[in-house]
Amino acid sequence: MLDFAVLGLLMERARHGYELKRALGELGFWKVSFGSLYPALRRLEKRGAISAVSGTGRRKAYQITDEGLKIFDTLLKADPDASETERAFQIRLAFLGHLPRERRVQVLEGRRTKLSTNLKSAREILIDARSNTENQDRYRLALMEHAMATTESDIAWLDGLVAAERGVASQN
Amino acid sequence: MLDFAVLGLLMERARHGYELKRALGELGFWKVSFGSLYPALRRLEKRGAISAVSGTGRRKAYQITDEGLKIFDTLLKADPDASETERAFQIRLAFLGHLPRERRVQVLEGRRTKLSTNLKSAREILIDARSNTENQDRYRLALMEHAMATTESDIAWLDGLVAAERGVASQN
DNA sequence: GACGTATATATCGAATCGATATAGACTGGT
DNA sequence: ACCAGTCTATATCGATTCGATATATACGTC
């Protein structure tokens, strides 16, 4: 998924490693390490998805190639499987604008469904935990409750995004 | 940190691997993989922190040893360094009840401070992104905004936990 | 022009993931 | 009684990612 993210960022313009790391961090959910990023760049270069265009000083800027564009497109269009991670979803979301509206809504609703399912089982687990004398630890319960509240808020946020897509019929 | 979590769960009672995986997942934040868990169990066994007590059928239940108790205690009391992960904090929180109230409040407030700092820089980045013609992508901005909102809600939650600690003077 | 700080690339070992293999235990249907 | 299917459970593999550290360049400032 890091490869997907890197390609997505390079779609806009050429960037060097450090800049990619910063950009990913600024999206707010992934402080990727150098130990992940630089190997990823070499991986992508070896696959012919990106190519180095030397920058000032020590910098090595990379630009996406035609092959890279093809790979990005494939990853973008692949429909997210059920086991997709929180992080994978967020990366997908960061580049969702590249998909047509109809597909965007599909992705958002797929995620919504998954979170709803998670929430339902979390509720059951919580009820169980509360009625279980052994699991009465205050902080454990607080963690579970907070995780649920966060999921609920995520769902509401997704609903907002879907509503925005449906409301703005003139776009795309 | 997985070692810490495993030891913490084994503090209550002996458990086998599958059960530990389930219990960690039910806390709501970590669906640990078998590829992490089983090696971790062997790691801990080799260190003498846990010992196998055979269960029914294929099960291998583990119990915490005296050495394990010592290790858990050390990890529990170590003050969380600034670079501590979201996940590491949550594990710490799950076992926070083992610390005296004064220390619990310290841990919560330390986390609060860190989140506040994150939030401040996120705000700056967002302002920057909005005034940057290049970064106008709707979904990117939505991601950043949602991440901020989630952090704000996390802070409020921490405040609630601290208030609960301070309010209940009779406990511990 | 020396000094400290921010920028930038690189690499190592260890932890973790995701997928897969294997097999025992329980359940329901015939 | 037996077989099929599903759930439980342990184990292992290769690839990814992390966290720490090393090193070098650019830049401001005194």
mmCIF file of C-alpha atoms (C1' of nucleotides) in Angstrom:
data_model
loop_
_atom_site.group_PDB
_atom_site.id
_atom_site.type_symbol
_atom_site.label_atom_id
_atom_site.label_comp_id
_atom_site.label_asym_id
_atom_site.label_seq_id
_atom_site.Cartn_x
_atom_site.Cartn_y
_atom_site.Cartn_z
ATOM 1 C CA MET A 1 0.000 0.000 0.000
ATOM 2 C CA LEU A 2 2.938 2.324 0.524
ATOM 3 C CA ASP A 3 3.684 1.856 -3.154
ATOM 4 C CA PHE A 4 0.171 2.987 -3.996
ATOM 5 C CA ALA A 5 0.528 6.061 -1.787
ATOM 6 C CA VAL A 6 3.884 6.998 -3.276
ATOM 7 C CA LEU A 7 2.583 6.653 -6.814
ATOM 8 C CA GLY A 8 -0.459 8.729 -5.924
ATOM 9 C CA LEU A 9 1.651 11.546 -4.580
ATOM 10 C CA LEU A 10 3.970 11.424 -7.578
ATOM 11 C CA MET A 11 0.956 11.783 -9.851
ATOM 12 C CA GLU A 12 0.864 15.495 -9.018
ATOM 13 C CA ARG A 13 4.544 16.219 -9.395
ATOM 14 C CA ALA A 14 8.035 14.824 -8.856
ATOM 15 C CA ARG A 15 9.087 14.558 -5.215
ATOM 16 C CA HIS A 16 12.113 13.281 -3.315
ATOM 17 C CA GLY A 17 12.041 10.789 -0.438
ATOM 18 C CA TYR A 18 12.032 13.174 2.469
ATOM 19 C CA GLU A 19 9.254 15.166 0.873
ATOM 20 C CA LEU A 20 7.164 12.040 0.360
ATOM 21 C CA LYS A 21 7.587 11.128 3.999
ATOM 22 C CA ARG A 22 6.496 14.592 5.052
ATOM 23 C CA ALA A 23 3.516 14.578 2.704
ATOM 24 C CA LEU A 24 2.321 11.220 3.998
ATOM 25 C CA GLY A 25 2.665 12.390 7.591
ATOM 26 C CA GLU A 26 0.702 15.536 6.824
ATOM 27 C CA LEU A 27 -2.276 13.550 5.626
ATOM 28 C CA GLY A 28 -2.587 12.859 9.318
ATOM 29 C CA PHE A 29 -2.532 9.129 9.693
ATOM 30 C CA TRP A 30 0.844 7.681 8.786
ATOM 31 C CA LYS A 31 4.271 8.682 9.955
ATOM 32 C CA VAL A 32 6.048 6.322 7.621
ATOM 33 C CA SER A 33 9.628 5.451 8.545
ATOM 34 C CA PHE A 34 12.688 5.885 6.342
ATOM 35 C CA GLY A 35 13.237 2.199 6.660
ATOM 36 C CA SER A 36 9.976 1.679 4.781
ATOM 37 C CA LEU A 37 10.143 4.547 2.382
ATOM 38 C CA TYR A 38 13.563 4.270 0.809
ATOM 39 C CA PRO A 39 13.296 0.535 0.147
ATOM 40 C CA ALA A 40 9.876 1.243 -1.361
ATOM 41 C CA LEU A 41 11.377 3.798 -3.720
ATOM 42 C CA ARG A 42 13.989 1.333 -4.855
ATOM 43 C CA ARG A 43 11.307 -1.334 -5.268
ATOM 44 C CA LEU A 44 9.270 0.980 -7.453
ATOM 45 C CA GLU A 45 12.285 2.079 -9.447
ATOM 46 C CA LYS A 46 13.235 -1.528 -10.110
ATOM 47 C CA ARG A 47 9.719 -2.226 -11.360
ATOM 48 C CA GLY A 48 10.045 0.744 -13.661
ATOM 49 C CA ALA A 49 7.174 2.576 -12.000
ATOM 50 C CA ILE A 50 9.210 5.639 -11.095
ATOM 51 C CA SER A 51 12.463 7.160 -12.314
ATOM 52 C CA ALA A 52 14.962 9.435 -10.605
ATOM 53 C CA VAL A 53 15.382 12.973 -11.858
ATOM 54 C CA SER A 54 18.250 14.517 -9.914
ATOM 55 C CA GLY A 55 17.383 17.476 -7.718
ATOM 56 C CA THR A 56 19.500 20.084 -5.972
ATOM 57 C CA GLY A 57 22.317 18.861 -3.763
ATOM 58 C CA ARG A 58 21.761 15.527 -2.151
ATOM 59 C CA ARG A 59 18.181 15.301 -3.251
ATOM 60 C CA LYS A 60 16.950 12.616 -5.561
ATOM 61 C CA ALA A 61 13.578 13.525 -6.942
ATOM 62 C CA TYR A 62 11.460 10.810 -8.497
ATOM 63 C CA GLN A 63 8.838 11.107 -11.168
ATOM 64 C CA ILE A 64 6.171 8.620 -12.106
ATOM 65 C CA THR A 65 6.592 6.767 -15.410
ATOM 66 C CA ASP A 66 3.983 5.483 -17.858
ATOM 67 C CA GLU A 67 4.362 2.058 -16.293
ATOM 68 C CA GLY A 68 3.827 3.679 -12.884
ATOM 69 C CA LEU A 69 0.664 5.334 -14.112
ATOM 70 C CA LYS A 70 -0.639 1.976 -15.244
ATOM 71 C CA ILE A 71 0.130 0.397 -11.882
ATOM 72 C CA PHE A 72 -1.488 3.256 -10.009
ATOM 73 C CA ASP A 73 -4.570 2.966 -12.132
ATOM 74 C CA THR A 74 -4.846 -0.748 -11.498
ATOM 75 C CA LEU A 75 -4.504 -0.295 -7.746
ATOM 76 C CA LEU A 76 -6.969 2.570 -7.777
ATOM 77 C CA LYS A 77 -9.630 0.657 -9.648
ATOM 78 C CA ALA A 78 -9.253 -2.657 -7.830
ATOM 79 C CA ASP A 79 -12.205 -2.942 -5.544
ATOM 80 C CA PRO A 80 -11.132 -2.875 -1.926
ATOM 81 C CA ASP A 81 -11.407 -6.336 -0.408
ATOM 82 C CA ALA A 82 -13.112 -6.906 2.896
ATOM 83 C CA SER A 83 -9.904 -7.361 4.837
ATOM 84 C CA GLU A 84 -8.652 -3.910 3.911
ATOM 85 C CA THR A 85 -6.937 -2.081 6.736
ATOM 86 C CA GLU A 86 -7.878 1.229 8.228
ATOM 87 C CA ARG A 87 -4.691 2.632 6.758
ATOM 88 C CA ALA A 88 -5.251 1.113 3.342
ATOM 89 C CA PHE A 89 -8.674 2.691 3.274
ATOM 90 C CA GLN A 90 -7.288 6.086 4.169
ATOM 91 C CA ILE A 91 -4.747 5.917 1.378
ATOM 92 C CA ARG A 92 -7.489 4.927 -1.008
ATOM 93 C CA LEU A 93 -9.516 7.877 0.205
ATOM 94 C CA ALA A 94 -6.634 10.267 -0.327
ATOM 95 C CA PHE A 95 -6.755 9.469 -4.034
ATOM 96 C CA LEU A 96 -10.466 8.853 -4.356
ATOM 97 C CA GLY A 97 -10.829 11.987 -6.445
ATOM 98 C CA HIS A 98 -9.270 10.102 -9.345
ATOM 99 C CA LEU A 99 -12.293 7.814 -9.548
ATOM 100 C CA PRO A 100 -15.664 8.734 -11.057
ATOM 101 C CA ARG A 101 -18.368 9.719 -8.631
ATOM 102 C CA GLU A 102 -20.308 6.486 -8.895
ATOM 103 C CA ARG A 103 -17.257 4.457 -7.864
ATOM 104 C CA ARG A 104 -16.387 6.897 -5.090
ATOM 105 C CA VAL A 105 -19.769 6.351 -3.518
ATOM 106 C CA GLN A 106 -19.323 2.594 -3.797
ATOM 107 C CA VAL A 107 -16.027 2.734 -1.955
ATOM 108 C CA LEU A 108 -17.445 4.935 0.801
ATOM 109 C CA GLU A 109 -20.482 2.724 1.263
ATOM 110 C CA GLY A 110 -18.405 -0.430 1.279
ATOM 111 C CA ARG A 111 -16.384 1.024 4.098
ATOM 112 C CA ARG A 112 -19.527 2.090 5.900
ATOM 113 C CA THR A 113 -20.895 -1.427 5.772
ATOM 114 C CA LYS A 114 -17.702 -2.820 7.185
ATOM 115 C CA LEU A 115 -17.594 -0.341 10.048
ATOM 116 C CA SER A 116 -21.228 -1.078 10.862
ATOM 117 C CA THR A 117 -20.452 -4.758 11.136
ATOM 118 C CA ASN A 118 -17.457 -4.035 13.339
ATOM 119 C CA LEU A 119 -19.575 -1.802 15.490
ATOM 120 C CA LYS A 120 -22.235 -4.415 15.942
ATOM 121 C CA SER A 121 -19.779 -7.031 17.154
ATOM 122 C CA ALA A 122 -18.057 -4.439 19.354
ATOM 123 C CA ARG A 123 -21.396 -3.740 20.993
ATOM 124 C CA GLU A 124 -21.911 -7.408 21.729
ATOM 125 C CA ILE A 125 -18.441 -7.771 23.125
ATOM 126 C CA LEU A 126 -18.945 -4.751 25.337
ATOM 127 C CA ILE A 127 -22.228 -6.034 26.732
ATOM 128 C CA ASP A 128 -20.510 -9.316 27.407
ATOM 129 C CA ALA A 129 -17.559 -7.615 29.092
ATOM 130 C CA ARG A 130 -19.793 -5.560 31.321
ATOM 131 C CA SER A 131 -21.688 -8.587 32.563
ATOM 132 C CA ASN A 132 -18.467 -10.484 33.143
ATOM 133 C CA THR A 133 -17.182 -10.085 36.670
ATOM 134 C CA GLU A 134 -13.633 -10.714 35.551
ATOM 135 C CA ASN A 135 -13.485 -7.931 32.978
ATOM 136 C CA GLN A 136 -14.663 -5.091 35.133
ATOM 137 C CA ASP A 137 -11.441 -3.127 34.760
ATOM 138 C CA ARG A 138 -12.392 0.486 34.332
ATOM 139 C CA TYR A 139 -9.764 1.317 31.731
ATOM 140 C CA ARG A 140 -10.460 -1.711 29.600
ATOM 141 C CA LEU A 141 -14.108 -0.805 29.435
ATOM 142 C CA ALA A 142 -13.243 2.826 28.749
ATOM 143 C CA LEU A 143 -11.034 1.741 25.838
ATOM 144 C CA MET A 144 -13.781 -0.387 24.325
ATOM 145 C CA GLU A 145 -16.358 2.350 24.726
ATOM 146 C CA HIS A 146 -14.096 4.943 23.208
ATOM 147 C CA ALA A 147 -13.252 2.690 20.281
ATOM 148 C CA MET A 148 -16.967 2.279 19.653
ATOM 149 C CA ALA A 149 -17.622 6.004 19.882
ATOM 150 C CA THR A 150 -14.822 6.639 17.409
ATOM 151 C CA THR A 151 -16.255 4.098 15.000
ATOM 152 C CA GLU A 152 -19.659 5.738 15.277
ATOM 153 C CA SER A 153 -18.117 9.070 14.479
ATOM 154 C CA ASP A 154 -16.280 7.558 11.511
ATOM 155 C CA ILE A 155 -19.562 6.219 10.177
ATOM 156 C CA ALA A 156 -21.229 9.595 10.537
ATOM 157 C CA TRP A 157 -18.296 11.149 8.701
ATOM 158 C CA LEU A 158 -18.631 8.658 5.854
ATOM 159 C CA ASP A 159 -22.333 9.418 5.656
ATOM 160 C CA GLY A 160 -21.463 13.068 5.315
ATOM 161 C CA LEU A 161 -19.067 12.339 2.475
ATOM 162 C CA VAL A 162 -21.658 10.242 0.661
ATOM 163 C CA ALA A 163 -24.277 12.938 1.154
ATOM 164 C CA ALA A 164 -21.888 15.489 -0.285
ATOM 165 C CA GLU A 165 -21.340 13.303 -3.345
ATOM 166 C CA ARG A 166 -25.051 12.812 -3.898
ATOM 167 C CA GLY A 167 -25.894 16.425 -3.192
ATOM 168 C CA VAL A 168 -23.512 17.878 -5.730
ATOM 169 C CA ALA A 169 -24.982 16.366 -8.856
ATOM 170 C CA SER A 170 -23.113 18.721 -11.145
ATOM 171 C CA GLN A 171 -19.673 17.445 -10.215
ATOM 172 C CA ASN A 172 -17.908 15.008 -12.487
ATOM 173 C CA MET B 1 4.876 -3.912 23.170
ATOM 174 C CA LEU B 2 3.092 -7.137 22.252
ATOM 175 C CA ASP B 3 5.095 -8.793 24.991
ATOM 176 C CA PHE B 4 3.756 -6.255 27.448
ATOM 177 C CA ALA B 5 0.199 -6.863 26.316
ATOM 178 C CA VAL B 6 0.558 -10.634 26.543
ATOM 179 C CA LEU B 7 2.023 -10.458 30.026
ATOM 180 C CA GLY B 8 -0.735 -8.117 31.112
ATOM 181 C CA LEU B 9 -3.433 -10.482 29.930
ATOM 182 C CA LEU B 10 -1.717 -13.448 31.546
ATOM 183 C CA MET B 11 -1.690 -11.572 34.852
ATOM 184 C CA GLU B 12 -5.375 -12.411 35.279
ATOM 185 C CA ARG B 13 -5.206 -16.049 34.315
ATOM 186 C CA ALA B 14 -3.533 -18.568 32.029
ATOM 187 C CA ARG B 15 -4.538 -18.324 28.380
ATOM 188 C CA HIS B 16 -3.593 -20.027 25.133
ATOM 189 C CA GLY B 17 -2.502 -18.275 21.949
ATOM 190 C CA TYR B 18 -5.787 -18.143 20.127
ATOM 191 C CA GLU B 19 -7.466 -16.782 23.225
ATOM 192 C CA LEU B 20 -4.826 -14.061 23.576
ATOM 193 C CA LYS B 21 -5.381 -13.029 19.981
ATOM 194 C CA ARG B 22 -9.105 -12.817 20.546
ATOM 195 C CA ALA B 23 -8.722 -10.877 23.787
ATOM 196 C CA LEU B 24 -6.421 -8.334 22.140
ATOM 197 C CA GLY B 25 -8.841 -7.911 19.260
ATOM 198 C CA GLU B 26 -11.727 -7.401 21.645
ATOM 199 C CA LEU B 27 -10.003 -4.476 23.296
ATOM 200 C CA GLY B 28 -10.872 -2.849 20.014
ATOM 201 C CA PHE B 29 -7.651 -1.612 18.555
ATOM 202 C CA TRP B 30 -5.376 -4.440 17.553
ATOM 203 C CA LYS B 31 -6.135 -7.475 15.462
ATOM 204 C CA VAL B 32 -2.754 -9.016 16.040
ATOM 205 C CA SER B 33 -1.681 -11.656 13.522
ATOM 206 C CA PHE B 34 -0.642 -15.207 14.314
ATOM 207 C CA GLY B 35 2.681 -14.426 12.731
ATOM 208 C CA SER B 36 3.280 -11.928 15.531
ATOM 209 C CA LEU B 37 1.663 -13.731 18.389
ATOM 210 C CA TYR B 38 3.144 -17.209 18.262
ATOM 211 C CA PRO B 39 6.721 -15.991 17.849
ATOM 212 C CA ALA B 40 6.070 -13.589 20.740
ATOM 213 C CA LEU B 41 4.966 -16.475 22.936
ATOM 214 C CA ARG B 42 8.123 -18.382 22.127
ATOM 215 C CA ARG B 43 10.186 -15.256 22.772
ATOM 216 C CA LEU B 44 8.603 -14.847 26.183
ATOM 217 C CA GLU B 45 8.952 -18.508 27.016
ATOM 218 C CA LYS B 46 12.628 -18.439 26.141
ATOM 219 C CA ARG B 47 13.109 -15.439 28.418
ATOM 220 C CA GLY B 48 11.396 -17.393 31.186
ATOM 221 C CA ALA B 49 8.575 -14.882 31.436
ATOM 222 C CA ILE B 50 5.830 -17.402 30.750
ATOM 223 C CA SER B 51 5.521 -21.172 30.944
ATOM 224 C CA ALA B 52 3.273 -23.605 29.138
ATOM 225 C CA VAL B 53 0.638 -25.521 31.078
ATOM 226 C CA SER B 54 -0.991 -27.973 28.722
ATOM 227 C CA GLY B 55 -4.668 -27.460 28.011
ATOM 228 C CA THR B 56 -7.306 -29.646 26.385
ATOM 229 C CA GLY B 57 -6.592 -31.069 22.954
ATOM 230 C CA ARG B 58 -4.298 -29.027 20.810
ATOM 231 C CA ARG B 59 -4.319 -26.066 23.158
ATOM 232 C CA LYS B 60 -1.223 -24.857 24.886
ATOM 233 C CA ALA B 61 -2.120 -22.541 27.728
ATOM 234 C CA TYR B 62 0.560 -20.269 29.128
ATOM 235 C CA GLN B 63 0.872 -18.831 32.605
ATOM 236 C CA ILE B 64 2.995 -15.939 33.733
ATOM 237 C CA THR B 65 6.064 -16.738 35.872
ATOM 238 C CA ASP B 66 7.702 -14.756 38.671
ATOM 239 C CA GLU B 67 10.234 -13.511 36.140
ATOM 240 C CA GLY B 68 7.346 -12.489 33.900
ATOM 241 C CA LEU B 69 5.750 -10.562 36.732
ATOM 242 C CA LYS B 70 8.988 -8.666 37.227
ATOM 243 C CA ILE B 71 9.230 -7.816 33.530
ATOM 244 C CA PHE B 72 5.609 -6.702 33.412
ATOM 245 C CA ASP B 73 6.155 -4.504 36.425
ATOM 246 C CA THR B 74 9.198 -2.863 34.861
ATOM 247 C CA LEU B 75 7.364 -2.162 31.611
ATOM 248 C CA LEU B 76 4.348 -0.880 33.478
ATOM 249 C CA LYS B 77 6.337 1.554 35.598
ATOM 250 C CA ALA B 78 8.653 2.814 32.860
ATOM 251 C CA ASP B 79 7.456 6.255 31.956
ATOM 252 C CA PRO B 80 6.169 6.397 28.408
ATOM 253 C CA ASP B 81 8.632 8.189 26.171
ATOM 254 C CA ALA B 82 7.520 10.910 23.810
ATOM 255 C CA SER B 83 7.747 8.755 20.716
ATOM 256 C CA GLU B 84 5.242 6.272 22.067
ATOM 257 C CA THR B 85 2.792 5.031 19.476
ATOM 258 C CA GLU B 86 -0.965 5.252 19.575
ATOM 259 C CA ARG B 87 -1.051 1.512 19.979
ATOM 260 C CA ALA B 88 1.566 1.456 22.707
ATOM 261 C CA PHE B 89 -0.456 4.006 24.622
ATOM 262 C CA GLN B 90 -3.607 1.962 24.307
ATOM 263 C CA ILE B 91 -1.895 -1.118 25.648
ATOM 264 C CA ARG B 92 -0.563 0.926 28.517
ATOM 265 C CA LEU B 93 -4.063 2.179 29.160
ATOM 266 C CA ALA B 94 -5.480 -1.319 29.192
ATOM 267 C CA PHE B 95 -3.315 -2.084 32.214
ATOM 268 C CA LEU B 96 -3.298 1.342 33.791
ATOM 269 C CA GLY B 97 -5.347 0.036 36.681
ATOM 270 C CA HIS B 98 -2.215 -1.659 37.999
ATOM 271 C CA LEU B 99 -0.610 1.729 38.700
ATOM 272 C CA PRO B 100 -1.453 4.007 41.639
ATOM 273 C CA ARG B 101 -3.808 6.873 40.897
ATOM 274 C CA GLU B 102 -1.163 9.560 40.925
ATOM 275 C CA ARG B 103 0.806 7.790 38.198
ATOM 276 C CA ARG B 104 -2.308 7.059 36.202
ATOM 277 C CA VAL B 105 -3.077 10.749 36.014
ATOM 278 C CA GLN B 106 0.507 11.452 34.953
ATOM 279 C CA VAL B 107 0.249 9.002 32.072
ATOM 280 C CA LEU B 108 -3.083 10.432 30.929
ATOM 281 C CA GLU B 109 -1.842 14.002 31.073
ATOM 282 C CA GLY B 110 1.369 13.137 29.288
ATOM 283 C CA ARG B 111 -0.688 11.720 26.471
ATOM 284 C CA ARG B 112 -2.945 14.742 26.475
ATOM 285 C CA THR B 113 0.023 17.045 26.079
ATOM 286 C CA LYS B 114 1.296 15.053 23.152
ATOM 287 C CA LEU B 115 -2.049 15.041 21.387
ATOM 288 C CA SER B 116 -2.380 18.785 21.912
ATOM 289 C CA THR B 117 0.961 19.333 20.240
ATOM 290 C CA ASN B 118 -0.027 17.099 17.342
ATOM 291 C CA LEU B 119 -3.292 18.946 17.019
ATOM 292 C CA LYS B 120 -1.598 22.307 16.899
ATOM 293 C CA SER B 121 0.697 21.294 14.076
ATOM 294 C CA ALA B 122 -2.180 19.580 12.266
ATOM 295 C CA ARG B 123 -4.083 22.857 12.394
ATOM 296 C CA GLU B 124 -1.172 24.708 10.833
ATOM 297 C CA ILE B 125 -0.775 22.117 8.123
ATOM 298 C CA LEU B 126 -4.470 22.284 7.335
ATOM 299 C CA ILE B 127 -4.466 26.080 7.058
ATOM 300 C CA ASP B 128 -1.482 25.757 4.793
ATOM 301 C CA ALA B 129 -3.141 23.085 2.667
ATOM 302 C CA ARG B 130 -6.304 25.128 2.252
ATOM 303 C CA SER B 131 -4.412 28.164 1.003
ATOM 304 C CA ASN B 132 -2.377 26.025 -1.356
ATOM 305 C CA THR B 133 -3.916 25.813 -4.777
ATOM 306 C CA GLU B 134 -2.251 22.490 -5.446
ATOM 307 C CA ASN B 135 -3.698 20.709 -2.424
ATOM 308 C CA GLN B 136 -7.324 21.508 -2.971
ATOM 309 C CA ASP B 137 -8.335 17.870 -3.318
ATOM 310 C CA ARG B 138 -11.589 17.462 -1.452
ATOM 311 C CA TYR B 139 -10.808 14.038 -0.011
ATOM 312 C CA ARG B 140 -7.358 14.983 1.176
ATOM 313 C CA LEU B 141 -8.765 17.931 3.075
ATOM 314 C CA ALA B 142 -11.588 15.800 4.436
ATOM 315 C CA LEU B 143 -9.056 13.284 5.725
ATOM 316 C CA MET B 144 -7.053 15.962 7.484
ATOM 317 C CA GLU B 145 -10.128 17.533 9.005
ATOM 318 C CA HIS B 146 -11.440 14.207 10.212
ATOM 319 C CA ALA B 147 -8.080 13.290 11.715
ATOM 320 C CA MET B 148 -8.148 16.574 13.612
ATOM 321 C CA ALA B 149 -11.693 16.043 14.806
ATOM 322 C CA THR B 150 -10.767 12.571 16.017
ATOM 323 C CA THR B 151 -7.780 13.931 17.909
ATOM 324 C CA GLU B 152 -9.986 16.561 19.529
ATOM 325 C CA SER B 153 -12.381 13.860 20.609
ATOM 326 C CA ASP B 154 -9.506 11.791 21.986
ATOM 327 C CA ILE B 155 -8.372 14.764 24.042
ATOM 328 C CA ALA B 156 -11.859 15.299 25.426
ATOM 329 C CA TRP B 157 -11.984 11.630 26.319
ATOM 330 C CA LEU B 158 -8.663 11.832 28.160
ATOM 331 C CA ASP B 159 -9.947 14.856 30.040
ATOM 332 C CA GLY B 160 -12.932 12.827 31.087
ATOM 333 C CA LEU B 161 -10.716 10.039 32.374
ATOM 334 C CA VAL B 162 -8.584 12.487 34.347
ATOM 335 C CA ALA B 163 -11.677 14.139 35.775
ATOM 336 C CA ALA B 164 -12.973 10.735 36.839
ATOM 337 C CA GLU B 165 -9.675 10.009 38.609
ATOM 338 C CA ARG B 166 -9.694 13.334 40.407
ATOM 339 C CA GLY B 167 -13.374 13.194 41.210
ATOM 340 C CA VAL B 168 -13.281 9.834 42.894
ATOM 341 C CA ALA B 169 -10.935 10.638 45.749
ATOM 342 C CA SER B 170 -11.850 7.519 47.656
ATOM 343 C CA GLN B 171 -10.451 5.088 45.097
ATOM 344 C CA ASN B 172 -7.062 3.537 45.640
ATOM 345 C "C1'" DG C 1 34.739 30.586 8.885
ATOM 346 C "C1'" DA C 2 33.106 27.914 12.780
ATOM 347 C "C1'" DC C 3 28.837 26.055 14.906
ATOM 348 C "C1'" DG C 4 24.385 24.431 15.329
ATOM 349 C "C1'" DT C 5 20.114 23.106 13.192
ATOM 350 C "C1'" DA C 6 17.263 21.453 9.513
ATOM 351 C "C1'" DT C 7 17.351 18.696 5.445
ATOM 352 C "C1'" DA C 8 18.224 14.364 3.174
ATOM 353 C "C1'" DT C 9 19.608 9.590 2.013
ATOM 354 C "C1'" DA C 10 20.823 5.150 3.546
ATOM 355 C "C1'" DT C 11 20.983 0.810 6.133
ATOM 356 C "C1'" DC C 12 20.387 -2.708 9.972
ATOM 357 C "C1'" DG C 13 17.991 -5.893 12.862
ATOM 358 C "C1'" DA C 14 13.710 -6.840 14.857
ATOM 359 C "C1'" DA C 15 8.678 -6.780 14.957
ATOM 360 C "C1'" DT C 16 4.611 -7.350 12.495
ATOM 361 C "C1'" DC C 17 1.678 -8.569 8.765
ATOM 362 C "C1'" DG C 18 -1.004 -11.406 5.624
ATOM 363 C "C1'" DA C 19 -1.431 -15.751 3.661
ATOM 364 C "C1'" DT C 20 -1.298 -20.394 3.967
ATOM 365 C "C1'" DA C 21 -0.805 -25.205 5.845
ATOM 366 C "C1'" DT C 22 -2.308 -28.471 8.999
ATOM 367 C "C1'" DA C 23 -5.038 -30.777 12.229
ATOM 368 C "C1'" DG C 24 -8.125 -31.628 16.215
ATOM 369 C "C1'" DA C 25 -12.987 -30.800 18.028
ATOM 370 C "C1'" DC C 26 -17.776 -30.137 17.561
ATOM 371 C "C1'" DT C 27 -22.331 -30.230 14.938
ATOM 372 C "C1'" DG C 28 -25.956 -31.694 11.981
ATOM 373 C "C1'" DG C 29 -27.727 -34.601 8.654
ATOM 374 C "C1'" DT C 30 -28.387 -39.194 6.689
ATOM 375 C "C1'" DA D 1 -22.206 -44.917 12.973
ATOM 376 C "C1'" DC D 2 -20.217 -41.952 9.581
ATOM 377 C "C1'" DC D 3 -19.273 -38.179 6.807
ATOM 378 C "C1'" DA D 4 -19.093 -33.196 5.665
ATOM 379 C "C1'" DG D 5 -18.585 -28.806 7.073
ATOM 380 C "C1'" DT D 6 -17.307 -25.363 10.313
ATOM 381 C "C1'" DC D 7 -14.931 -23.608 14.209
ATOM 382 C "C1'" DT D 8 -10.908 -23.804 17.008
ATOM 383 C "C1'" DA D 9 -5.969 -23.812 17.333
ATOM 384 C "C1'" DT D 10 -1.003 -23.919 16.398
ATOM 385 C "C1'" DA D 11 2.611 -23.119 13.236
ATOM 386 C "C1'" DT D 12 5.488 -21.135 9.611
ATOM 387 C "C1'" DC D 13 6.922 -18.329 5.402
ATOM 388 C "C1'" DG D 14 8.246 -14.264 2.872
ATOM 389 C "C1'" DA D 15 7.502 -9.487 2.571
ATOM 390 C "C1'" DT D 16 6.652 -5.174 4.764
ATOM 391 C "C1'" DT D 17 7.284 -1.908 8.173
ATOM 392 C "C1'" DC D 18 9.327 -0.054 12.202
ATOM 393 C "C1'" DG D 19 12.654 2.294 15.117
ATOM 394 C "C1'" DA D 20 17.253 3.503 15.670
ATOM 395 C "C1'" DT D 21 21.322 4.997 13.969
ATOM 396 C "C1'" DA D 22 24.974 6.691 10.712
ATOM 397 C "C1'" DT D 23 26.339 10.014 7.650
ATOM 398 C "C1'" DA D 24 26.492 14.000 4.689
ATOM 399 C "C1'" DT D 25 24.921 18.387 2.794
ATOM 400 C "C1'" DA D 26 22.637 23.076 3.053
ATOM 401 C "C1'" DC D 27 21.719 27.142 5.614
ATOM 402 C "C1'" DG D 28 21.592 30.723 9.003
ATOM 403 C "C1'" DT D 29 24.073 33.360 12.365
ATOM 404 C "C1'" DC D 30 27.445 35.127 15.301
#
